PDB file of C-alpha atoms in Angstrom:
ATOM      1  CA  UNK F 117     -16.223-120.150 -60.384  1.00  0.00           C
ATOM      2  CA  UNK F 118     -16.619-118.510 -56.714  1.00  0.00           C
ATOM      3  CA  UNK F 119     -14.973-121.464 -55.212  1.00  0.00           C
ATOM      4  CA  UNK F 120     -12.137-121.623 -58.100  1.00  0.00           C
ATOM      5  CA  UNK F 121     -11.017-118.151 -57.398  1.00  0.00           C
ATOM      6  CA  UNK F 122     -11.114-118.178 -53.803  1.00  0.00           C
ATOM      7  CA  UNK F 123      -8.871-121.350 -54.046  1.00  0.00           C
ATOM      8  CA  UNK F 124      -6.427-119.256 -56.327  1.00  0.00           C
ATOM      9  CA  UNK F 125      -6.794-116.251 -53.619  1.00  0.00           C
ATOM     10  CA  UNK F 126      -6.369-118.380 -50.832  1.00  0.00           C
ATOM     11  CA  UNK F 127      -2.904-120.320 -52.388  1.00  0.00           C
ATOM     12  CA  UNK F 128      -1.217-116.602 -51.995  1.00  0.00           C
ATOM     13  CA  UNK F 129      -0.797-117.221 -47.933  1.00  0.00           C
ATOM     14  CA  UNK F 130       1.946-119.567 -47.475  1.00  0.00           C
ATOM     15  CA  UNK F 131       3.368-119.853 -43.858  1.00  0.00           C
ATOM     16  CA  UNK F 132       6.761-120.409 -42.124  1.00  0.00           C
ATOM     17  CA  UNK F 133       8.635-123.362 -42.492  1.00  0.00           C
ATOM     18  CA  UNK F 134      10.043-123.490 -39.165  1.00  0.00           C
ATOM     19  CA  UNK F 135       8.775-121.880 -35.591  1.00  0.00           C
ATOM     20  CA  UNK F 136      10.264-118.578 -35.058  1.00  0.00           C
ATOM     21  CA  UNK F 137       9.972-116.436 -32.077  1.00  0.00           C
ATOM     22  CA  UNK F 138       6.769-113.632 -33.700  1.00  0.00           C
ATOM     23  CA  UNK F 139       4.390-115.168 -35.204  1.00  0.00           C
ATOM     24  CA  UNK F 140       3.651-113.927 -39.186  1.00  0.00           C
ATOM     25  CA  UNK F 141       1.862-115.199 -42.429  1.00  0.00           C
ATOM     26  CA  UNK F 142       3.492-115.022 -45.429  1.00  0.00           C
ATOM     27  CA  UNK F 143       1.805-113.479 -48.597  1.00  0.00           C
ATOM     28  CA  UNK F 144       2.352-113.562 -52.326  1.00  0.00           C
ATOM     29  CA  UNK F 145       1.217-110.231 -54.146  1.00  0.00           C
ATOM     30  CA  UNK F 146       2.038-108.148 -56.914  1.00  0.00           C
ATOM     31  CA  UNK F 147       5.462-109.870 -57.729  1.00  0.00           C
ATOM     32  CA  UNK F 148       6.819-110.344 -53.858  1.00  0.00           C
ATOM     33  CA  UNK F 149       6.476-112.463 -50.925  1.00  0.00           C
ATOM     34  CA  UNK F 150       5.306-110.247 -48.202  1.00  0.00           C
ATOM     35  CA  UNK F 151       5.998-111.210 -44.229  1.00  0.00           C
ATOM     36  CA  UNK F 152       3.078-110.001 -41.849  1.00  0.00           C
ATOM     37  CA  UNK F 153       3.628-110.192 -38.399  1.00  0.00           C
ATOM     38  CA  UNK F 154      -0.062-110.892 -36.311  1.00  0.00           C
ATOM     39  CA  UNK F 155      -1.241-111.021 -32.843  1.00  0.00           C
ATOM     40  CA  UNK F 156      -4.181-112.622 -31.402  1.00  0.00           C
ATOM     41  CA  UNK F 157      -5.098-110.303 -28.555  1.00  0.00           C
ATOM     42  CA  UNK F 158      -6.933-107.452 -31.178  1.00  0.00           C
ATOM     43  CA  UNK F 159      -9.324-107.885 -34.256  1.00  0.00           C
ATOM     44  CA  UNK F 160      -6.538-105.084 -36.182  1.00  0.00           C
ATOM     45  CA  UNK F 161      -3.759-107.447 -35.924  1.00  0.00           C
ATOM     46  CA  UNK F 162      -5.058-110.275 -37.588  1.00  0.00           C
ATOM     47  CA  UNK F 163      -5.173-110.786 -41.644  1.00  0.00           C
ATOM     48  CA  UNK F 164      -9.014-111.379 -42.587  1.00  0.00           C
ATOM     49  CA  UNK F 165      -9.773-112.754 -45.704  1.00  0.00           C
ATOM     50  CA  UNK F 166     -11.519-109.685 -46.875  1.00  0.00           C
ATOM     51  CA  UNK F 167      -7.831-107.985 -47.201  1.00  0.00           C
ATOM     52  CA  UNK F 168      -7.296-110.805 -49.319  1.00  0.00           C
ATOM     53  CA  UNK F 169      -9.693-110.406 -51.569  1.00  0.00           C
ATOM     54  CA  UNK F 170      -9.234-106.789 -51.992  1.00  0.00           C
ATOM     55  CA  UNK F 171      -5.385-107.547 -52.618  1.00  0.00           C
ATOM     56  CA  UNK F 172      -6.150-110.459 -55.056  1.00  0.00           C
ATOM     57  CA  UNK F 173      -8.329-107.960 -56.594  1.00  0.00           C
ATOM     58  CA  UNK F 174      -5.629-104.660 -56.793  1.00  0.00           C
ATOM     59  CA  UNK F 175      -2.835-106.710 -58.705  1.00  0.00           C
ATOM     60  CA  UNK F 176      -5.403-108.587 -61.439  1.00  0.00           C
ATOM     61  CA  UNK F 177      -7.164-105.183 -61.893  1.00  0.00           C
ATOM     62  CA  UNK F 178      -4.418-103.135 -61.939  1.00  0.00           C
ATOM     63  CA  UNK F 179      -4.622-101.751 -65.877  1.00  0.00           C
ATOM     64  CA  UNK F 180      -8.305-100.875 -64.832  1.00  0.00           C
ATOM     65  CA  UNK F 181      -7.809 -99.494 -61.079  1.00  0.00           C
ATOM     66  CA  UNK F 182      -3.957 -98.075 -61.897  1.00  0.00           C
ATOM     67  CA  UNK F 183      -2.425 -97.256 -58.974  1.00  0.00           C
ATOM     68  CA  UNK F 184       0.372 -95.907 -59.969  1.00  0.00           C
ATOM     69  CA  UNK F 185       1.339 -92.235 -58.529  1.00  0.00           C
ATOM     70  CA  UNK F 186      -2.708 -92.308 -57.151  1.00  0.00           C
ATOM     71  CA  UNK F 187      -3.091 -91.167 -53.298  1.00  0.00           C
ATOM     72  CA  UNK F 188      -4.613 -93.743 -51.407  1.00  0.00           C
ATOM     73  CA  UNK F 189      -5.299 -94.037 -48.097  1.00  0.00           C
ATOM     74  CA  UNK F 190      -6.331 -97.550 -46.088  1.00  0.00           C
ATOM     75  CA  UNK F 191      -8.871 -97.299 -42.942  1.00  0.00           C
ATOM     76  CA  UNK F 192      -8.716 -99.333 -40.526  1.00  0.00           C
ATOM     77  CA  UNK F 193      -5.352-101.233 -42.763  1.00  0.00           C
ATOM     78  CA  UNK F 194      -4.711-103.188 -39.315  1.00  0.00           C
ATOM     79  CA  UNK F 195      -1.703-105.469 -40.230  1.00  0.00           C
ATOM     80  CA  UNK F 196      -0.783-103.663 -42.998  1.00  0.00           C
ATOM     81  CA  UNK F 197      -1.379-105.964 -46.185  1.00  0.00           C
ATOM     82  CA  UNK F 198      -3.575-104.224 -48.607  1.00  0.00           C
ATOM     83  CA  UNK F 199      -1.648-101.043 -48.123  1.00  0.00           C
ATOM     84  CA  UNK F 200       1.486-103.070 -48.450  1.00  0.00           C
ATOM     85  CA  UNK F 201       0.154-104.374 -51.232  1.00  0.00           C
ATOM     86  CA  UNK F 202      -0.933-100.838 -52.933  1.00  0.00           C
ATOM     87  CA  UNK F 203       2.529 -99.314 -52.210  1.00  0.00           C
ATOM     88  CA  UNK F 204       3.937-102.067 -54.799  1.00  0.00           C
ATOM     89  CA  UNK F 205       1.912-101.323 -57.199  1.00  0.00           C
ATOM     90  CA  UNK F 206       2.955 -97.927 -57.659  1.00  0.00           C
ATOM     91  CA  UNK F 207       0.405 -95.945 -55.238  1.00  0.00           C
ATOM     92  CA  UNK F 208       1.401 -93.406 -52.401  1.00  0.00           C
ATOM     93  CA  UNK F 209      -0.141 -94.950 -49.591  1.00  0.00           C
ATOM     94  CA  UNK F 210      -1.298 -93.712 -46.111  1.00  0.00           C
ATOM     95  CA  UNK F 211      -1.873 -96.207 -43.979  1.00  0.00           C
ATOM     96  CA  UNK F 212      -4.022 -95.722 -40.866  1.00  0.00           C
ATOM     97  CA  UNK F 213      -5.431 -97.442 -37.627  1.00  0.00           C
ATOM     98  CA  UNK F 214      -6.277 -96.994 -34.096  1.00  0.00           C
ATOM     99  CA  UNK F 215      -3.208 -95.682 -31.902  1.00  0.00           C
ATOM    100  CA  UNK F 216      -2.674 -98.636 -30.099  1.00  0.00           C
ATOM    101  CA  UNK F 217      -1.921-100.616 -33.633  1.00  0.00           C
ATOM    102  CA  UNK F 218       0.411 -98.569 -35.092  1.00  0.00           C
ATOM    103  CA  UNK F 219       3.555-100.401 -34.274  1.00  0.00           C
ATOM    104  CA  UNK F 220       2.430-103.539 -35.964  1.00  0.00           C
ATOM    105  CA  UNK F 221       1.686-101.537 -38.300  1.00  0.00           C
ATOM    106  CA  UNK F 222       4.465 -99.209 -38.952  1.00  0.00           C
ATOM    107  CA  UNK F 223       6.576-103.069 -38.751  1.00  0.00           C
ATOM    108  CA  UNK F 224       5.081-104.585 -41.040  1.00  0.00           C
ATOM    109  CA  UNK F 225       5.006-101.660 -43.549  1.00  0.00           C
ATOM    110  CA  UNK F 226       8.250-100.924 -43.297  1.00  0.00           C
ATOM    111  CA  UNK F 227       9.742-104.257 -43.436  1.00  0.00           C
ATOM    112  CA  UNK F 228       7.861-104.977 -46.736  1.00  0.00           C
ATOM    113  CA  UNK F 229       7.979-101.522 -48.699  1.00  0.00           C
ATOM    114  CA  UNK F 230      11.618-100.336 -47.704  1.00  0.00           C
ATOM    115  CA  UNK F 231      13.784 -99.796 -51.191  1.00  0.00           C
ATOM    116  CA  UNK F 232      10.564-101.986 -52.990  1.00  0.00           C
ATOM    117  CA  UNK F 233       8.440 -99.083 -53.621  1.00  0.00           C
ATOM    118  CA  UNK F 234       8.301 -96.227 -55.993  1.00  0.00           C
ATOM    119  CA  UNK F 235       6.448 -94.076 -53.297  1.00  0.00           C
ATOM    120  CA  UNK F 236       7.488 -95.448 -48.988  1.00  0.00           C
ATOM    121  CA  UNK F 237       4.320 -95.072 -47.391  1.00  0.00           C
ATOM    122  CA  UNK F 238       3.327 -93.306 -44.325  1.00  0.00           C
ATOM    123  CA  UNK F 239       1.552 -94.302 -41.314  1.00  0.00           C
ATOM    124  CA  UNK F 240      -0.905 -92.243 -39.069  1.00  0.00           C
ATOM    125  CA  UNK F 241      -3.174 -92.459 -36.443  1.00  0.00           C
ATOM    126  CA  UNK F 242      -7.191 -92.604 -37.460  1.00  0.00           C
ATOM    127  CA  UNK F 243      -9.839 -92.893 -34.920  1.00  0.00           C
ATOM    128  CA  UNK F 244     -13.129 -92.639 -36.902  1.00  0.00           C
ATOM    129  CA  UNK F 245     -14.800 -89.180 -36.255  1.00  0.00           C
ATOM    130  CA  UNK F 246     -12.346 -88.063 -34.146  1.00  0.00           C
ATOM    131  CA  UNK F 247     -10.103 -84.993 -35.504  1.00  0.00           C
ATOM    132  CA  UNK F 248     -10.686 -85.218 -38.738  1.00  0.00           C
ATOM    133  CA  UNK F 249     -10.411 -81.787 -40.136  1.00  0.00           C
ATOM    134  CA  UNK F 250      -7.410 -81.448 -38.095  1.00  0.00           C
ATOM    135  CA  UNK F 251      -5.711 -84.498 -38.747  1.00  0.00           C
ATOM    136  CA  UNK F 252      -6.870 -84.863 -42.457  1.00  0.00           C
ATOM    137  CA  UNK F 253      -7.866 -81.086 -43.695  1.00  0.00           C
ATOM    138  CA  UNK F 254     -10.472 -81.297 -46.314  1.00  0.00           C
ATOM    139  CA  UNK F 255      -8.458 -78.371 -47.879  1.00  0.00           C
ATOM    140  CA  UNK F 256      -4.902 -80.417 -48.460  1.00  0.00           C
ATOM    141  CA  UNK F 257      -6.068 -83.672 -48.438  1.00  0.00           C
ATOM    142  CA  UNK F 258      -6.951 -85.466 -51.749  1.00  0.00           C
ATOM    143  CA  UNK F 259      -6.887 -88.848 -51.897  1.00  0.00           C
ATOM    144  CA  UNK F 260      -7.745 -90.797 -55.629  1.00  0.00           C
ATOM    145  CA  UNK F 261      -8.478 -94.177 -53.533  1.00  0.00           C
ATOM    146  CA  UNK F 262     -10.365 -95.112 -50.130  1.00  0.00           C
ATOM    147  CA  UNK F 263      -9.752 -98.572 -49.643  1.00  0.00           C
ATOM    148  CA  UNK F 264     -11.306-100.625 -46.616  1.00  0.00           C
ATOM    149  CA  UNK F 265     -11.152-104.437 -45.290  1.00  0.00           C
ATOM    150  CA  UNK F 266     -13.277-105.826 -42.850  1.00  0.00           C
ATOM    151  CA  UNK F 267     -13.935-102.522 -41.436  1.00  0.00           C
ATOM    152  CA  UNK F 268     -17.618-103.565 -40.271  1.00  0.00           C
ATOM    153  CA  UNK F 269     -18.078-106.173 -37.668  1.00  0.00           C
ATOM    154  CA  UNK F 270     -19.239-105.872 -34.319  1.00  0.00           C
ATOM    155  CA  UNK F 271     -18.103-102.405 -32.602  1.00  0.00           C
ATOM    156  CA  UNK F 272     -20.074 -99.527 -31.701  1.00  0.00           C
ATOM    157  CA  UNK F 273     -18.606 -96.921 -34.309  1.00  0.00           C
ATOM    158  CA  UNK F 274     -20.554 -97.453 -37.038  1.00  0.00           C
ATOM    159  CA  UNK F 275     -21.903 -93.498 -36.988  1.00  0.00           C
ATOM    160  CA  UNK F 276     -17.685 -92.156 -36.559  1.00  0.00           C
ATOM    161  CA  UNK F 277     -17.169 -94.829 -39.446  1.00  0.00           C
ATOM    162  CA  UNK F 278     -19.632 -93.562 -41.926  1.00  0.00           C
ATOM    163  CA  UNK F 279     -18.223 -89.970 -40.705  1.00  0.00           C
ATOM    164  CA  UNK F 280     -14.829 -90.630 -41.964  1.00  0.00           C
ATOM    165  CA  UNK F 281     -15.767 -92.152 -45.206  1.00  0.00           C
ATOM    166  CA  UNK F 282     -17.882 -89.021 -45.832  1.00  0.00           C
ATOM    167  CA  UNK F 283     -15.360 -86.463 -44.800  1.00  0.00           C
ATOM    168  CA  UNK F 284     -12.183 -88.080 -46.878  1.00  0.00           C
ATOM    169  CA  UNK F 285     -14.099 -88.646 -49.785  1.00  0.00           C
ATOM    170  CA  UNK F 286     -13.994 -85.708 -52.880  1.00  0.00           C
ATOM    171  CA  UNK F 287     -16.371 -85.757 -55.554  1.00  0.00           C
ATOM    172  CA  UNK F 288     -13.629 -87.776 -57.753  1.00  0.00           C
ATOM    173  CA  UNK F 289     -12.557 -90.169 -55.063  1.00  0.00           C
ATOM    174  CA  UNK F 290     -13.488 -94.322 -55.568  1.00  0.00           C
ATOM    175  CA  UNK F 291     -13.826 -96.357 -52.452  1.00  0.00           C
ATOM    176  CA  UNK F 292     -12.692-100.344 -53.261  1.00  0.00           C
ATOM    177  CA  UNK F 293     -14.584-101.742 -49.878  1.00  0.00           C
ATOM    178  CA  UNK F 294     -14.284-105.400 -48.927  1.00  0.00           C
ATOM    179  CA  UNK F 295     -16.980-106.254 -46.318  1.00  0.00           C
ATOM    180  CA  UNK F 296     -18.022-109.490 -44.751  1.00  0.00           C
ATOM    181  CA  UNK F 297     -21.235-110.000 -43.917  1.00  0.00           C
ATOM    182  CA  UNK F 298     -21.978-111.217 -40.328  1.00  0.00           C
ATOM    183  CA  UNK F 299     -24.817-109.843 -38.394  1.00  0.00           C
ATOM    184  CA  UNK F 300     -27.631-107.628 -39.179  1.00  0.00           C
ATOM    185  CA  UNK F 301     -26.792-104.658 -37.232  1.00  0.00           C
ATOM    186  CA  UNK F 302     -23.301-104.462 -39.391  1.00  0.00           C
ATOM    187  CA  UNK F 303     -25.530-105.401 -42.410  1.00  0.00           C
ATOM    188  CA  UNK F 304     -27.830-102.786 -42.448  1.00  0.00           C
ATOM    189  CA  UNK F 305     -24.664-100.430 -42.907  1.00  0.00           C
ATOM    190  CA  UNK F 306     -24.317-100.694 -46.011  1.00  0.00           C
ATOM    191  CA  UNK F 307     -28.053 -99.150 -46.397  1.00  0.00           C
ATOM    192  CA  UNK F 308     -26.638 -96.079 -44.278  1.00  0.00           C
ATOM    193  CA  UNK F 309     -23.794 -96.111 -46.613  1.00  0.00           C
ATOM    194  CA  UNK F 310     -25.951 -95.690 -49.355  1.00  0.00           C
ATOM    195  CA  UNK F 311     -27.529 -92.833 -48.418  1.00  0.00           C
ATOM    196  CA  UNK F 312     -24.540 -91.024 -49.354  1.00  0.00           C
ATOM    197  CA  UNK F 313     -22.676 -92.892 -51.733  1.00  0.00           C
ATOM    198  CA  UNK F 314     -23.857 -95.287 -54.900  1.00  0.00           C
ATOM    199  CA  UNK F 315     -22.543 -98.346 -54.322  1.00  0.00           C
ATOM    200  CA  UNK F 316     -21.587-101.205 -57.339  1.00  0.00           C
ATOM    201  CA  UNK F 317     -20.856-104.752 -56.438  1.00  0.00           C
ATOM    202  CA  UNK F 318     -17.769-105.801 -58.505  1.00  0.00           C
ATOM    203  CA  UNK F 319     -16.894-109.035 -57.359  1.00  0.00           C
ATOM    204  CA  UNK F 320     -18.540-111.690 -55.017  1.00  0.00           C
ATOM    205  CA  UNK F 321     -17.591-114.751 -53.175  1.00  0.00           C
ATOM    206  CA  UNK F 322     -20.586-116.715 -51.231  1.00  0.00           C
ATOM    207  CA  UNK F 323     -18.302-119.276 -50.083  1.00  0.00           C
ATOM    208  CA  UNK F 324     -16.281-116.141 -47.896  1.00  0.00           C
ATOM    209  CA  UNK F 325     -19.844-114.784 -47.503  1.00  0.00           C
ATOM    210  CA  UNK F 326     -17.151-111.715 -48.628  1.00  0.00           C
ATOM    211  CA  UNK F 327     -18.719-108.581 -51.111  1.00  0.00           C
ATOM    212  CA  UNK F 328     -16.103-106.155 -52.853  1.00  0.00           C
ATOM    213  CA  UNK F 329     -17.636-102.522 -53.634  1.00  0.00           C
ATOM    214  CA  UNK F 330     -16.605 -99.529 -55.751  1.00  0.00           C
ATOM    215  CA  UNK F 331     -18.405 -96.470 -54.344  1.00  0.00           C
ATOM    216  CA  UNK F 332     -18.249 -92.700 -54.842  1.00  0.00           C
ATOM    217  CA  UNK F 333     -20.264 -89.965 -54.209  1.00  0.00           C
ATOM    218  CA  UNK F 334     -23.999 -89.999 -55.169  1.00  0.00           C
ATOM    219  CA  UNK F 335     -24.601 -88.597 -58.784  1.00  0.00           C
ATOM    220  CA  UNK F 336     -21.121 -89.097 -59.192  1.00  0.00           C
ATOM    221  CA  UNK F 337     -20.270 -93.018 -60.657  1.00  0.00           C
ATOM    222  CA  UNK F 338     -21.385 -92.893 -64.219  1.00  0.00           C
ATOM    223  CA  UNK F 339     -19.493 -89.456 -64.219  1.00  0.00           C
TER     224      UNK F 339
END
């Protein structure tokens, strides 16, 4: 079954016929063909098949994890697909990454939500643990969703990441998290994670060595 839906997850990247001048994957979610452009020189401008698996997961959950008129916000969204993907399925997405990656970003956002969406997204800086109150008040800022792809691999923020996910998440927010597992130090996250979240494994795919979780606050997921 694992290697049946990965197949099915994995037939939604098509690529470009011809060679053009920027390089770009092609992706087919919730009812359109969506154009990501990539470069090679950064880990955030690549598509990792953890974004995939959280998209693939959006649009065939989407009468139990509605999006529709729900604020979500994407960490570390990178290229731009899973909020892309979010935006056409009715949510009001922010979209945010590192400063240097926001032109990609804001690109590939654009060029795939523009007069497709019932909400245009917005794009903003996020460096983990930096700013925060200022940038993302805990006072105004409510968001229904967290969602994160491949957000832990091997960098030294670990601490500022577990930061943010504590101070954008209310008592009532879910976090959809797709996380590949690579080395132990990353691993042994998710135990941090826990100590301030419950965490629920709702899908699984050995062959990607790939884990999707629902969190929310402690005390707070049978609620």
């Amino acid at each position: 079954e694992d290697e049946q839906i990965v197949a099915e997850i994995m037939r939604r990247r098509f690529f470009p016929a011809l060679i053009t001048h920027k390089a770009w994957e092609g992706f087919r979610f919730a009812g359109h063909e969506i154009r990501i452009t990539e470069a090679t020189d950064c880990y955030g401008a690549v598509v990792w098949p953890s974004a995939l698996v959280l998209c693939y997961f959006l649009e065939t959950n989407s009468k139990q994890y509605n999006l529709v008129d729900k604020n979500v916000i994407e960490i570390g969204a990178g290229t731009g697909l899973v909020s892309v993907v979010a935006s056409l399925l009715g949510a009001l997405v922010t979209a945010t990454d590192l400063p240097e990656l926001l032109g990609n970003l804001r690109h590939n956002i654009l060029q795939n939500t523009k007069l497709k969406c019932k909400h245009q997204p917005c794009v903003k800086e996020l460096s983990w643990g930096i700013d925060l109150e200022k940038n993302f008040p805990r006072s105004s800022c409510h968001f229904d969703y967290i969602m994160a792809a491949d957000v832990v691999y091997h960098h030294p923020f670990l601490d500022e990441l577990l930061l943010t996910f504590d101070h954008l998440c209310k008592n009532d927010t879910v976090i959809l998290w797709a996380m590949k597992f690579r080395l132990d130090k990353e691993n042994q996250f998710v135990g941090r994670f826990q100590t301030l979240f419950d965490l629920e494994v709702i899908s699984n795919f050995p062959s990607l060595n790939i884990t999707l979780y629902k969190a929310m606050r402690k005390g707070r997921m049978k609620a």
